[in-house]
Tab-separated table of C-alpha atoms in Angstrom:
chain	number	residue	atom	x	y	z
A	1	MET	CA	16.270	-136.857	37.243
A	2	THR	CA	19.371	-135.338	35.617
A	3	ASP	CA	22.845	-136.841	35.474
A	4	PRO	CA	25.302	-133.904	35.754
A	5	ALA	CA	27.693	-135.738	33.428
A	6	HIS	CA	24.963	-136.067	30.769
A	7	PRO	CA	22.582	-133.092	31.043
A	8	GLU	CA	21.103	-133.971	27.643
A	9	LEU	CA	19.578	-137.106	29.181
A	10	SER	CA	16.866	-137.666	31.747
A	11	GLU	CA	16.480	-140.706	33.956
A	12	ASP	CA	12.939	-142.023	34.050
A	13	ALA	CA	11.085	-145.081	35.296
A	14	LEU	CA	8.387	-147.510	34.182
A	15	LEU	CA	6.368	-150.281	35.811
A	16	GLY	CA	6.293	-148.648	39.231
A	17	ARG	CA	10.074	-148.124	39.114
A	18	ARG	CA	10.799	-151.755	38.318
A	19	VAL	CA	12.489	-150.401	35.184
A	20	ARG	CA	14.828	-147.409	35.138
A	21	PHE	CA	16.140	-145.934	31.927
A	22	ARG	CA	17.852	-142.896	30.472
A	23	GLN	CA	16.587	-141.181	27.348
A	24	PRO	CA	17.266	-137.964	25.413
A	25	ARG	CA	15.505	-134.879	26.741
A	26	GLN	CA	14.870	-133.715	23.190
A	27	GLY	CA	13.215	-135.639	20.369
A	28	TYR	CA	11.314	-138.888	20.825
A	29	ARG	CA	10.325	-139.605	24.438
A	30	VAL	CA	9.080	-142.945	25.725
A	31	ALA	CA	5.369	-142.992	26.595
A	32	ILE	CA	3.085	-145.948	27.348
A	33	ASP	CA	3.160	-147.687	23.953
A	34	PRO	CA	6.266	-149.839	24.598
A	35	VAL	CA	4.900	-150.830	28.015
A	36	LEU	CA	1.619	-151.989	26.493
A	37	LEU	CA	3.457	-153.763	23.678
A	38	ALA	CA	5.667	-155.712	26.076
A	39	ALA	CA	2.645	-156.616	28.215
A	40	ALA	CA	0.955	-158.202	25.179
A	41	VAL	CA	3.820	-160.570	24.286
A	42	PRO	CA	2.966	-164.134	25.421
A	43	ALA	CA	6.526	-164.959	26.470
A	44	GLY	CA	7.396	-167.464	29.141
A	45	PRO	CA	10.574	-168.506	30.960
A	46	GLY	CA	13.238	-169.649	28.507
A	47	ASP	CA	11.643	-167.994	25.480
A	48	LEU	CA	13.730	-165.900	23.072
A	49	VAL	CA	12.159	-162.586	22.050
A	50	LEU	CA	13.205	-160.080	19.392
A	51	ASP	CA	12.408	-156.394	19.970
A	52	ALA	CA	12.453	-154.804	16.504
A	53	GLY	CA	13.174	-151.090	16.686
A	54	ALA	CA	14.299	-151.184	20.309
A	55	GLY	CA	15.016	-147.466	20.752
A	56	VAL	CA	16.393	-146.897	24.254
A	57	GLY	CA	15.255	-150.382	25.297
A	58	ALA	CA	11.977	-149.573	27.068
A	59	ALA	CA	9.918	-152.487	25.704
A	60	ALA	CA	12.763	-154.990	26.080
A	61	LEU	CA	13.359	-153.964	29.691
A	62	CYS	CA	9.644	-154.046	30.545
A	63	LEU	CA	9.344	-157.562	29.152
A	64	ALA	CA	12.453	-158.721	31.007
A	65	ALA	CA	11.033	-157.286	34.237
A	66	ARG	CA	7.658	-158.962	33.736
A	67	VAL	CA	9.016	-162.358	32.627
A	68	PRO	CA	12.257	-162.956	34.556
A	69	GLY	CA	13.124	-166.161	32.716
A	70	CYS	CA	12.918	-164.871	29.145
A	71	ARG	CA	15.756	-163.595	26.953
A	72	VAL	CA	15.411	-160.521	24.752
A	73	VAL	CA	17.448	-159.263	21.798
A	74	GLY	CA	16.765	-155.692	20.704
A	75	VAL	CA	17.744	-154.410	17.272
A	76	GLU	CA	18.070	-150.667	16.720
A	77	VAL	CA	19.361	-148.834	13.625
A	78	GLN	CA	20.407	-145.604	15.382
A	79	ARG	CA	23.774	-146.169	17.000
A	80	ASP	CA	23.356	-143.495	19.660
A	81	LEU	CA	20.064	-145.020	20.806
A	82	ALA	CA	21.518	-148.538	20.692
A	83	ARG	CA	24.405	-147.441	22.940
A	84	LEU	CA	21.939	-145.821	25.316
A	85	ALA	CA	19.784	-148.964	25.300
A	86	SER	CA	22.842	-151.059	26.188
A	87	ASP	CA	23.594	-148.672	29.044
A	88	ASN	CA	19.993	-149.052	30.223
A	89	VAL	CA	20.354	-152.831	30.165
A	90	ALA	CA	23.358	-152.493	32.479
A	91	LEU	CA	21.511	-149.967	34.657
A	92	ASN	CA	18.795	-152.571	35.270
A	93	GLY	CA	21.224	-155.423	35.851
A	94	VAL	CA	19.806	-157.667	33.134
A	95	GLY	CA	22.836	-157.962	30.862
A	96	ASP	CA	22.699	-161.747	31.174
A	97	ARG	CA	19.262	-161.811	29.507
A	98	VAL	CA	18.942	-158.670	27.353
A	99	GLU	CA	21.216	-157.763	24.449
A	100	ILE	CA	21.061	-154.788	22.076
A	101	VAL	CA	22.296	-155.151	18.494
A	102	VAL	CA	22.907	-152.301	16.052
A	103	GLY	CA	21.239	-153.133	12.758
A	104	ASP	CA	18.832	-152.182	10.001
A	105	ILE	CA	15.786	-154.410	9.598
A	106	ALA	CA	15.980	-153.880	5.831
A	107	ALA	CA	19.395	-155.602	5.894
A	108	PRO	CA	19.426	-157.605	9.141
A	109	PRO	CA	22.821	-158.162	10.787
A	110	PRO	CA	24.179	-161.730	10.615
A	111	ARG	CA	23.855	-162.055	14.388
A	112	LEU	CA	20.076	-162.267	13.945
A	113	ALA	CA	19.410	-165.771	12.690
A	114	PRO	CA	16.116	-166.144	10.778
A	115	GLY	CA	13.493	-168.444	12.232
A	116	THR	CA	14.980	-168.594	15.720
A	117	PHE	CA	12.802	-166.288	17.823
A	118	ASP	CA	9.798	-167.516	19.787
A	119	HIS	CA	8.233	-164.053	19.786
A	120	ILE	CA	8.726	-160.798	17.887
A	121	MET	CA	7.509	-157.450	19.221
A	122	VAL	CA	7.394	-154.368	17.009
A	123	ASN	CA	6.696	-150.683	17.691
A	124	PRO	CA	7.357	-149.237	14.212
A	125	PRO	CA	7.060	-145.623	13.026
A	126	TYR	CA	3.362	-144.822	12.833
A	127	LEU	CA	3.215	-142.211	10.055
A	128	GLU	CA	3.472	-142.710	6.302
A	129	ALA	CA	6.240	-140.624	4.776
A	130	ASP	CA	4.114	-139.105	2.023
A	131	LYS	CA	1.283	-138.133	4.376
A	132	ALA	CA	3.122	-136.928	7.477
A	133	VAL	CA	4.329	-133.541	8.630
A	134	SER	CA	7.771	-134.512	9.868
A	135	PRO	CA	8.699	-133.283	13.386
A	136	PRO	CA	11.572	-130.768	13.362
A	137	HIS	CA	13.777	-132.858	15.654
A	138	PRO	CA	15.514	-135.551	13.535
A	139	GLY	CA	15.368	-138.168	16.292
A	140	LYS	CA	11.644	-137.737	16.753
A	141	ALA	CA	11.109	-137.672	12.990
A	142	ARG	CA	12.925	-140.976	12.587
A	143	ALA	CA	10.900	-142.579	15.369
A	144	ASN	CA	7.535	-141.330	14.117
A	145	VAL	CA	7.742	-141.233	10.314
A	146	GLU	CA	8.451	-144.147	7.983
A	147	SER	CA	11.414	-144.019	5.636
A	148	THR	CA	11.803	-146.399	2.709
A	149	VAL	CA	11.367	-149.030	5.420
A	150	ASP	CA	7.577	-148.998	5.524
A	151	LEU	CA	5.124	-151.082	7.559
A	152	GLU	CA	5.193	-153.981	5.105
A	153	VAL	CA	8.987	-154.202	5.482
A	154	TRP	CA	8.616	-154.380	9.271
A	155	VAL	CA	6.086	-157.196	8.891
A	156	ARG	CA	8.299	-159.147	6.480
A	157	PHE	CA	11.231	-158.821	8.866
A	158	ALA	CA	9.151	-160.094	11.778
A	159	LEU	CA	7.906	-163.049	9.729
A	160	VAL	CA	11.425	-163.996	8.668
A	161	MET	CA	12.804	-163.849	12.207
A	162	ALA	CA	9.998	-165.768	13.936
A	163	ARG	CA	10.117	-169.524	14.277
A	164	ALA	CA	7.245	-171.608	12.941
A	165	LYS	CA	4.122	-170.914	15.026
A	166	GLY	CA	5.941	-168.096	16.815
A	167	SER	CA	4.060	-164.961	17.767
A	168	LEU	CA	4.291	-161.490	16.199
A	169	THR	CA	2.983	-158.578	18.269
A	170	PHE	CA	2.609	-155.049	16.890
A	171	ILE	CA	1.362	-151.797	18.350
A	172	HIS	CA	0.175	-149.303	15.755
A	173	ARG	CA	-2.356	-146.663	14.846
A	174	ALA	CA	-5.895	-147.946	14.529
A	175	ASP	CA	-6.316	-146.183	11.179
A	176	ARG	CA	-3.494	-148.267	9.679
A	177	MET	CA	-4.814	-151.603	10.856
A	178	ASP	CA	-5.896	-152.523	7.327
A	179	THR	CA	-2.321	-152.220	6.042
A	180	LEU	CA	-0.963	-154.246	8.953
A	181	LEU	CA	-3.535	-157.033	8.600
A	182	GLY	CA	-3.033	-157.108	4.841
A	183	ALA	CA	0.715	-157.571	5.252
A	184	LEU	CA	0.151	-160.460	7.672
A	185	SER	CA	-2.487	-162.147	5.518
A	186	GLY	CA	-1.465	-165.511	4.101
A	187	ALA	CA	1.680	-165.765	6.228
A	188	ALA	CA	0.264	-165.600	9.751
A	189	GLY	CA	-3.069	-166.221	11.399
A	190	ASP	CA	-4.789	-166.794	14.718
A	191	THR	CA	-4.753	-162.993	14.653
A	192	VAL	CA	-6.072	-160.993	17.593
A	193	VAL	CA	-6.913	-157.286	17.319
A	194	PHE	CA	-6.911	-155.626	20.738
A	195	PRO	CA	-8.137	-151.992	20.719
A	196	LEU	CA	-6.704	-149.480	23.160
A	197	TRP	CA	-9.598	-147.140	23.956
A	198	PRO	CA	-8.525	-143.665	25.200
A	199	ALA	CA	-11.706	-143.580	27.319
A	200	ALA	CA	-15.050	-145.371	27.395
A	201	GLY	CA	-17.115	-144.517	24.344
A	202	GLN	CA	-14.206	-142.996	22.400
A	203	PRO	CA	-12.747	-144.438	19.174
A	204	ALA	CA	-9.505	-146.373	19.539
A	205	LYS	CA	-6.397	-144.540	18.323
A	206	ARG	CA	-4.036	-147.453	18.936
A	207	VAL	CA	-4.374	-151.197	18.514
A	208	LEU	CA	-2.316	-154.177	19.521
A	209	VAL	CA	-2.254	-156.856	16.838
A	210	ARG	CA	-0.876	-160.307	17.533
A	211	ALA	CA	-0.608	-163.187	15.071
A	212	ARG	CA	1.211	-166.513	14.783
A	213	LYS	CA	3.469	-167.442	11.907
A	214	GLY	CA	2.143	-170.204	9.702
A	215	ILE	CA	-1.106	-170.605	11.639
A	216	MET	CA	-4.275	-170.136	9.610
A	217	ALA	CA	-6.881	-169.918	12.407
A	218	PRO	CA	-9.538	-167.175	12.075
A	219	MET	CA	-9.053	-163.609	13.291
A	220	ARG	CA	-10.600	-162.477	16.582
A	221	LEU	CA	-11.545	-159.020	17.853
A	222	ALA	CA	-10.827	-158.706	21.582
A	223	PRO	CA	-12.655	-156.380	24.007
A	224	GLY	CA	-9.514	-154.312	24.424
A	225	LEU	CA	-8.469	-151.994	27.245
A	226	VAL	CA	-9.939	-148.649	28.322
A	227	LEU	CA	-6.983	-146.478	29.308
A	228	HIS	CA	-8.488	-143.440	31.049
A	229	GLU	CA	-11.363	-142.596	33.356
A	230	ASP	CA	-13.537	-139.525	32.750
A	231	GLY	CA	-11.205	-137.346	34.806
A	232	GLY	CA	-8.160	-138.348	32.789
A	233	ARG	CA	-6.610	-140.746	35.307
A	234	PHE	CA	-5.664	-144.226	34.197
A	235	THR	CA	-8.284	-146.868	34.823
A	236	ARG	CA	-7.623	-149.541	37.408
A	237	GLU	CA	-7.123	-152.076	34.601
A	238	ALA	CA	-4.609	-149.829	32.834
A	239	GLU	CA	-2.744	-149.170	36.102
A	240	ALA	CA	-2.416	-152.914	36.629
A	241	VAL	CA	-0.515	-153.152	33.333
A	242	LEU	CA	1.413	-149.866	33.390
A	243	ARG	CA	2.405	-149.814	37.066
A	244	ASP	CA	2.011	-153.339	38.410
A	245	ALA	CA	3.538	-155.223	35.437
A	246	GLN	CA	0.443	-157.317	34.801
A	247	ARG	CA	0.300	-158.987	31.391
A	248	LEU	CA	-2.355	-158.225	28.814
A	249	VAL	CA	-4.413	-161.269	27.882
A	250	LEU	CA	-5.318	-160.855	24.223
């Protein structure tokens, strides 16, 4: 859908139209990753959640739709995306529970108090700067390719912001899981690795990783979720998460 006043934006929907949002037509476009990320966060009514790298607010809005009693703060470094995310919060009528803050995780704004969040969810750039071919569109490049703020910085930020025993949930490329687990090692445990299989019998390209701050329980490998059937359609289990707002049990 196009808003005649803002032809550079499209209006799209997630979770079977439970969530509506506007996003730029060019550059980074929301896909299923933020939906899966939000579905993996073990939030309950009254919990406070931090969405690190909120973009246009897709993950924050999906979580708010799935868990009506929780509160979400999204932090986003790009001012234009943060403004758009705030507009999307208003569009969905959840301004009493979802707030977007402009800020850089490398120098967190004072409004984000360390150690106060029950859960942190993170969808960071997936590509290492020295190994990536940067997309030509600057917005997409910033979303996909790390800057000086690399994966270890994202992990440190999440650890600082989480309360003791709070959860940290990441979605990332499967081939960078070693870096992610290494950054969490010694500071968080009870770690669950949840593969996202493109189809049965195919290697996972994405993983969800969840850990708890200050907990030293052993790591566990979960069965994961098969996303597509042979014909390319989403599986029934994936549809339950992506369309029906069902949570992912890691």
